[in-house]
Amino acid sequence: MNTFWPEFLIVVLVHFLAVASPGPDFAVMLRQALRQTRANSLLTAAGIGAGILVHVAYSLLGIGLLIQQSVLLFSILKVIGALYLTWIAVQCLRAKAGGVYVEATKAPHQSRQAALRLGFLTNALNPKATLFFVSLFSVIISPGTPVVIQAGYGLYMALATFLWFSLVTVFFSQPRVRKGFNRFGHWLDRLMGGVLLLLAGQLLLSTVSGSEPLSAPIPGTDR
């Protein structure tokens, strides 16, 4: 077991750099923390962590490499991911003044199932996450590492992701922070919507132009 510690520490570092970088996951979590109950925001964080397990599973099974090397399959994944990001962006762009959720006694704007599903689909349908995990399991993690150990890496990344976005939730769901965003929160929503639209447009453009490198993904970023 001691022989795998150096590899695990590299996984920890690369994953932290990826999860802490701005992207769809963070944009969605920021909006949830400001507009929803803390419980719903934590469910969205759990959904993102569960989405990571999907990427880990197909990477361990070798399906991720197949997706990466197939222009058609990867293009389909990018289009689906772009359409989903566009749908979220539209919801953000429709934000109205005074729409930030501040009072904890108000009814939540979405069900718990919807909050969990939002996080799960945001991560699971992110093609950049596919590139990241295929890179991780084919470049950084040695093929000689036992599958059980590799699965342990995956569980760690899912849990670490959940904990990271839980911290984001705890900070941005504080009443003082929410009240600070209350006057211009709808503009933040619209900004997040614009960012998500740009990400969706980038995905669609790379699909049409075929500029996304399939055989040489960049480790260290799922964004």
C-alpha positions as a LaTeX table, in Angstrom:
\begin{tabular}{lrrr}
\hline
Residue & $x$ (\AA) & $y$ (\AA) & $z$ (\AA) \\
\hline
Met1 & 0.00 & 0.00 & 0.00 \\
Asn2 & 2.84 & 2.39 & 0.80 \\
Thr3 & 4.03 & 2.17 & $-2.81$ \\
Phe4 & 0.86 & 3.93 & $-4.01$ \\
Trp5 & 1.11 & 6.98 & $-1.73$ \\
Pro6 & 3.16 & 9.11 & $-4.18$ \\
Glu7 & 0.66 & 8.38 & $-6.94$ \\
Phe8 & $-2.28$ & 9.16 & $-4.64$ \\
Leu9 & $-0.75$ & 12.51 & $-3.63$ \\
Ile10 & $-0.42$ & 13.45 & $-7.31$ \\
Val11 & $-4.08$ & 12.51 & $-7.83$ \\
Val12 & $-5.02$ & 14.68 & $-4.84$ \\
Leu13 & $-3.10$ & 17.68 & $-6.20$ \\
Val14 & $-4.37$ & 17.41 & $-9.77$ \\
His15 & $-7.94$ & 16.87 & $-8.63$ \\
Phe16 & $-7.81$ & 19.87 & $-6.30$ \\
Leu17 & $-6.56$ & 22.12 & $-9.11$ \\
Ala18 & $-9.38$ & 20.86 & $-11.31$ \\
Val19 & $-12.23$ & 21.12 & $-8.81$ \\
Ala20 & $-11.16$ & 24.57 & $-7.57$ \\
Ser21 & $-11.00$ & 26.06 & $-11.06$ \\
Pro22 & $-14.03$ & 28.02 & $-12.33$ \\
Gly23 & $-16.43$ & 26.06 & $-14.50$ \\
Pro24 & $-20.01$ & 24.81 & $-14.81$ \\
Asp25 & $-19.92$ & 23.02 & $-11.44$ \\
Phe26 & $-18.86$ & 26.15 & $-9.57$ \\
Ala27 & $-21.30$ & 28.39 & $-11.44$ \\
Val28 & $-24.21$ & 26.10 & $-10.62$ \\
Met29 & $-23.15$ & 25.73 & $-6.98$ \\
Leu30 & $-22.81$ & 29.49 & $-6.53$ \\
Arg31 & $-26.31$ & 30.04 & $-7.86$ \\
Gln32 & $-27.72$ & 27.26 & $-5.68$ \\
Ala33 & $-26.05$ & 28.59 & $-2.54$ \\
Leu34 & $-27.46$ & 32.07 & $-3.09$ \\
Arg35 & $-30.95$ & 31.13 & $-4.23$ \\
Gln36 & $-31.86$ & 27.85 & $-2.55$ \\
Thr37 & $-31.96$ & 26.42 & 0.95 \\
Arg38 & $-28.69$ & 25.16 & 2.36 \\
Ala39 & $-30.09$ & 21.61 & 2.31 \\
Asn40 & $-30.85$ & 21.85 & $-1.41$ \\
Ser41 & $-27.43$ & 23.32 & $-2.10$ \\
Leu42 & $-25.76$ & 20.43 & $-0.26$ \\
Leu43 & $-27.83$ & 17.99 & $-2.31$ \\
Thr44 & $-26.56$ & 19.66 & $-5.47$ \\
Ala45 & $-23.00$ & 19.27 & $-4.14$ \\
Ala46 & $-23.74$ & 15.58 & $-3.49$ \\
Gly47 & $-25.06$ & 15.27 & $-7.05$ \\
Ile48 & $-21.81$ & 16.67 & $-8.44$ \\
Gly49 & $-19.86$ & 14.17 & $-6.34$ \\
Ala50 & $-22.07$ & 11.36 & $-7.65$ \\
Gly51 & $-21.46$ & 12.55 & $-11.20$ \\
Ile52 & $-17.75$ & 12.06 & $-10.65$ \\
Leu53 & $-18.40$ & 8.41 & $-9.84$ \\
Val54 & $-19.87$ & 8.03 & $-13.34$ \\
His55 & $-16.63$ & 9.28 & $-14.91$ \\
Val56 & $-14.59$ & 7.03 & $-12.61$ \\
Ala57 & $-16.71$ & 4.00 & $-13.47$ \\
Tyr58 & $-16.37$ & 4.25 & $-17.25$ \\
Ser59 & $-12.69$ & 5.12 & $-16.93$ \\
Leu60 & $-12.07$ & 1.95 & $-14.93$ \\
Leu61 & $-14.04$ & $-0.08$ & $-17.47$ \\
Gly62 & $-12.08$ & 1.37 & $-20.38$ \\
Ile63 & $-15.19$ & 2.95 & $-21.90$ \\
Gly64 & $-13.78$ & 6.44 & $-21.37$ \\
Leu65 & $-10.87$ & 5.69 & $-23.70$ \\
Leu66 & $-13.34$ & 4.44 & $-26.32$ \\
Ile67 & $-15.36$ & 7.68 & $-26.05$ \\
Gln68 & $-12.19$ & 9.75 & $-26.23$ \\
Gln69 & $-10.98$ & 8.04 & $-29.41$ \\
Ser70 & $-14.37$ & 8.09 & $-31.18$ \\
Val71 & $-15.07$ & 11.41 & $-32.88$ \\
Leu72 & $-18.79$ & 10.56 & $-33.22$ \\
Leu73 & $-19.35$ & 9.48 & $-29.60$ \\
Phe74 & $-17.41$ & 12.40 & $-28.17$ \\
Ser75 & $-19.20$ & 14.85 & $-30.46$ \\
Ile76 & $-22.58$ & 13.52 & $-29.29$ \\
Leu77 & $-21.47$ & 13.91 & $-25.67$ \\
Lys78 & $-20.35$ & 17.49 & $-26.31$ \\
Val79 & $-23.63$ & 18.44 & $-27.99$ \\
Ile80 & $-25.69$ & 16.97 & $-25.15$ \\
Gly81 & $-23.50$ & 18.73 & $-22.60$ \\
Ala82 & $-23.75$ & 22.04 & $-24.48$ \\
Leu83 & $-27.55$ & 21.83 & $-24.71$ \\
Tyr84 & $-27.82$ & 21.13 & $-20.99$ \\
Leu85 & $-25.54$ & 24.06 & $-20.12$ \\
Thr86 & $-27.65$ & 26.25 & $-22.42$ \\
Trp87 & $-30.81$ & 25.22 & $-20.58$ \\
Ile88 & $-29.24$ & 26.15 & $-17.22$ \\
Ala89 & $-27.96$ & 29.43 & $-18.70$ \\
Val90 & $-31.45$ & 30.39 & $-19.85$ \\
Gln91 & $-32.75$ & 29.88 & $-16.30$ \\
Cys92 & $-30.01$ & 32.18 & $-15.02$ \\
Leu93 & $-30.61$ & 34.86 & $-17.64$ \\
Arg94 & $-34.29$ & 34.99 & $-16.70$ \\
Ala95 & $-33.45$ & 36.00 & $-13.12$ \\
Lys96 & $-35.40$ & 38.96 & $-11.78$ \\
Ala97 & $-34.43$ & 41.59 & $-9.23$ \\
Gly98 & $-35.00$ & 40.51 & $-5.64$ \\
Gly99 & $-34.99$ & 36.85 & $-6.60$ \\
Val100 & $-32.13$ & 35.80 & $-4.36$ \\
Tyr101 & $-33.30$ & 33.42 & $-1.67$ \\
Val102 & $-32.63$ & 35.11 & 1.69 \\
Glu103 & $-35.14$ & 34.02 & 4.30 \\
Ala104 & $-34.65$ & 30.44 & 5.44 \\
Thr105 & $-38.36$ & 30.20 & 6.29 \\
Lys106 & $-39.50$ & 30.55 & 2.67 \\
Ala107 & $-40.37$ & 27.51 & 0.63 \\
Pro108 & $-37.52$ & 26.23 & $-1.52$ \\
His109 & $-37.72$ & 26.98 & $-5.23$ \\
Gln110 & $-37.02$ & 23.38 & $-6.22$ \\
Ser111 & $-37.55$ & 19.90 & $-4.88$ \\
Arg112 & $-34.76$ & 17.91 & $-3.27$ \\
Gln113 & $-34.77$ & 15.50 & $-6.21$ \\
Ala114 & $-34.36$ & 18.42 & $-8.62$ \\
Ala115 & $-31.46$ & 19.84 & $-6.58$ \\
Leu116 & $-29.67$ & 16.48 & $-6.57$ \\
Arg117 & $-30.37$ & 15.91 & $-10.27$ \\
Leu118 & $-29.05$ & 19.37 & $-11.19$ \\
Gly119 & $-25.66$ & 18.67 & $-9.65$ \\
Phe120 & $-25.44$ & 15.15 & $-11.04$ \\
Leu121 & $-26.26$ & 16.08 & $-14.64$ \\
Thr122 & $-24.07$ & 19.19 & $-14.60$ \\
Asn123 & $-21.02$ & 17.08 & $-13.84$ \\
Ala124 & $-21.92$ & 13.84 & $-15.60$ \\
Leu125 & $-22.69$ & 15.61 & $-18.91$ \\
Asn126 & $-19.54$ & 17.74 & $-18.84$ \\
Pro127 & $-17.30$ & 16.49 & $-21.70$ \\
Lys128 & $-14.32$ & 18.33 & $-20.23$ \\
Ala129 & $-14.69$ & 16.10 & $-17.19$ \\
Thr130 & $-14.51$ & 13.11 & $-19.53$ \\
Leu131 & $-11.19$ & 14.35 & $-20.90$ \\
Phe132 & $-9.90$ & 15.00 & $-17.40$ \\
Phe133 & $-10.69$ & 11.55 & $-16.03$ \\
Val134 & $-9.50$ & 9.70 & $-19.12$ \\
Ser135 & $-6.23$ & 11.64 & $-18.82$ \\
Leu136 & $-6.01$ & 10.89 & $-15.12$ \\
Phe137 & $-6.56$ & 7.16 & $-15.49$ \\
Ser138 & $-4.39$ & 6.76 & $-18.60$ \\
Val139 & $-1.49$ & 9.15 & $-17.91$ \\
Ile140 & $-1.14$ & 9.79 & $-14.19$ \\
Ile141 & $-2.45$ & 6.56 & $-12.68$ \\
Ser142 & $-0.27$ & 3.58 & $-13.58$ \\
Pro143 & $-1.95$ & 0.66 & $-15.40$ \\
Gly144 & $-0.26$ & $-1.56$ & $-12.81$ \\
Thr145 & $-2.19$ & 0.02 & $-9.96$ \\
Pro146 & $-4.80$ & $-2.50$ & $-8.71$ \\
Val147 & $-8.38$ & $-1.73$ & $-9.71$ \\
Val148 & $-9.38$ & $-1.62$ & $-6.04$ \\
Ile149 & $-6.82$ & 1.14 & $-5.41$ \\
Gln150 & $-7.95$ & 3.03 & $-8.51$ \\
Ala151 & $-11.55$ & 2.77 & $-7.32$ \\
Gly152 & $-10.39$ & 4.15 & $-3.98$ \\
Tyr153 & $-8.92$ & 7.15 & $-5.81$ \\
Gly154 & $-12.29$ & 7.64 & $-7.46$ \\
Leu155 & $-14.17$ & 7.50 & $-4.16$ \\
Tyr156 & $-11.76$ & 10.02 & $-2.69$ \\
Met157 & $-12.31$ & 12.44 & $-5.59$ \\
Ala158 & $-16.09$ & 12.12 & $-5.30$ \\
Leu159 & $-15.97$ & 12.77 & $-1.55$ \\
Ala160 & $-13.43$ & 15.61 & $-1.87$ \\
Thr161 & $-15.58$ & 17.27 & $-4.53$ \\
Phe162 & $-18.64$ & 17.04 & $-2.31$ \\
Leu163 & $-16.73$ & 18.52 & 0.64 \\
Trp164 & $-15.30$ & 21.35 & $-1.48$ \\
Phe165 & $-18.69$ & 22.43 & $-2.79$ \\
Ser166 & $-20.19$ & 21.97 & 0.66 \\
Leu167 & $-17.73$ & 24.63 & 1.87 \\
Val168 & $-18.84$ & 26.84 & $-1.01$ \\
Thr169 & $-22.44$ & 26.27 & 0.07 \\
Val170 & $-21.78$ & 27.01 & 3.74 \\
Phe171 & $-20.06$ & 30.30 & 2.91 \\
Phe172 & $-22.46$ & 31.66 & 0.29 \\
Ser173 & $-25.61$ & 30.49 & 2.09 \\
Gln174 & $-24.88$ & 32.58 & 5.18 \\
Pro175 & $-27.64$ & 35.19 & 5.70 \\
Arg176 & $-25.16$ & 38.09 & 5.69 \\
Val177 & $-23.61$ & 36.95 & 2.43 \\
Arg178 & $-27.02$ & 36.43 & 0.83 \\
Lys179 & $-28.24$ & 39.83 & 1.92 \\
Gly180 & $-25.10$ & 41.34 & 0.46 \\
Phe181 & $-25.99$ & 39.81 & $-2.90$ \\
Asn182 & $-29.71$ & 40.58 & $-2.63$ \\
Arg183 & $-29.58$ & 43.94 & $-4.42$ \\
Phe184 & $-27.53$ & 42.76 & $-7.38$ \\
Gly185 & $-27.97$ & 38.99 & $-7.13$ \\
His186 & $-30.01$ & 38.90 & $-10.35$ \\
Trp187 & $-27.07$ & 40.47 & $-12.19$ \\
Leu188 & $-24.79$ & 37.77 & $-10.78$ \\
Asp189 & $-27.30$ & 35.20 & $-12.03$ \\
Arg190 & $-27.21$ & 36.75 & $-15.46$ \\
Leu191 & $-23.42$ & 36.83 & $-15.41$ \\
Met192 & $-23.37$ & 33.12 & $-14.55$ \\
Gly193 & $-25.83$ & 32.56 & $-17.38$ \\
Gly194 & $-23.54$ & 34.38 & $-19.79$ \\
Val195 & $-20.55$ & 32.31 & $-18.65$ \\
Leu196 & $-22.48$ & 29.07 & $-19.10$ \\
Leu197 & $-23.62$ & 30.20 & $-22.56$ \\
Leu198 & $-20.00$ & 30.88 & $-23.52$ \\
Leu199 & $-18.99$ & 27.42 & $-22.28$ \\
Ala200 & $-21.86$ & 25.86 & $-24.24$ \\
Gly201 & $-20.90$ & 27.84 & $-27.34$ \\
Gln202 & $-17.30$ & 26.73 & $-26.98$ \\
Leu203 & $-18.38$ & 23.11 & $-26.84$ \\
Leu204 & $-20.58$ & 23.46 & $-29.93$ \\
Leu205 & $-17.87$ & 25.36 & $-31.83$ \\
Ser206 & $-15.26$ & 22.72 & $-31.03$ \\
Thr207 & $-17.74$ & 20.04 & $-32.18$ \\
Val208 & $-18.37$ & 21.75 & $-35.52$ \\
Ser209 & $-14.73$ & 22.66 & $-36.14$ \\
Gly210 & $-13.36$ & 19.40 & $-34.76$ \\
Ser211 & $-10.72$ & 21.37 & $-32.85$ \\
Glu212 & $-11.06$ & 19.46 & $-29.55$ \\
Pro213 & $-7.97$ & 17.25 & $-29.12$ \\
Leu214 & $-9.24$ & 13.73 & $-28.51$ \\
Ser215 & $-5.99$ & 11.89 & $-28.21$ \\
Ala216 & $-4.09$ & 14.31 & $-25.99$ \\
Pro217 & $-6.30$ & 15.72 & $-23.25$ \\
Ile218 & $-4.74$ & 18.09 & $-20.75$ \\
Pro219 & $-4.41$ & 16.71 & $-17.21$ \\
Gly220 & $-5.29$ & 18.98 & $-14.35$ \\
Thr221 & $-8.48$ & 20.57 & $-15.65$ \\
Asp222 & $-12.02$ & 19.29 & $-16.19$ \\
Arg223 & $-13.18$ & 22.71 & $-17.26$ \\
\hline
\end{tabular}
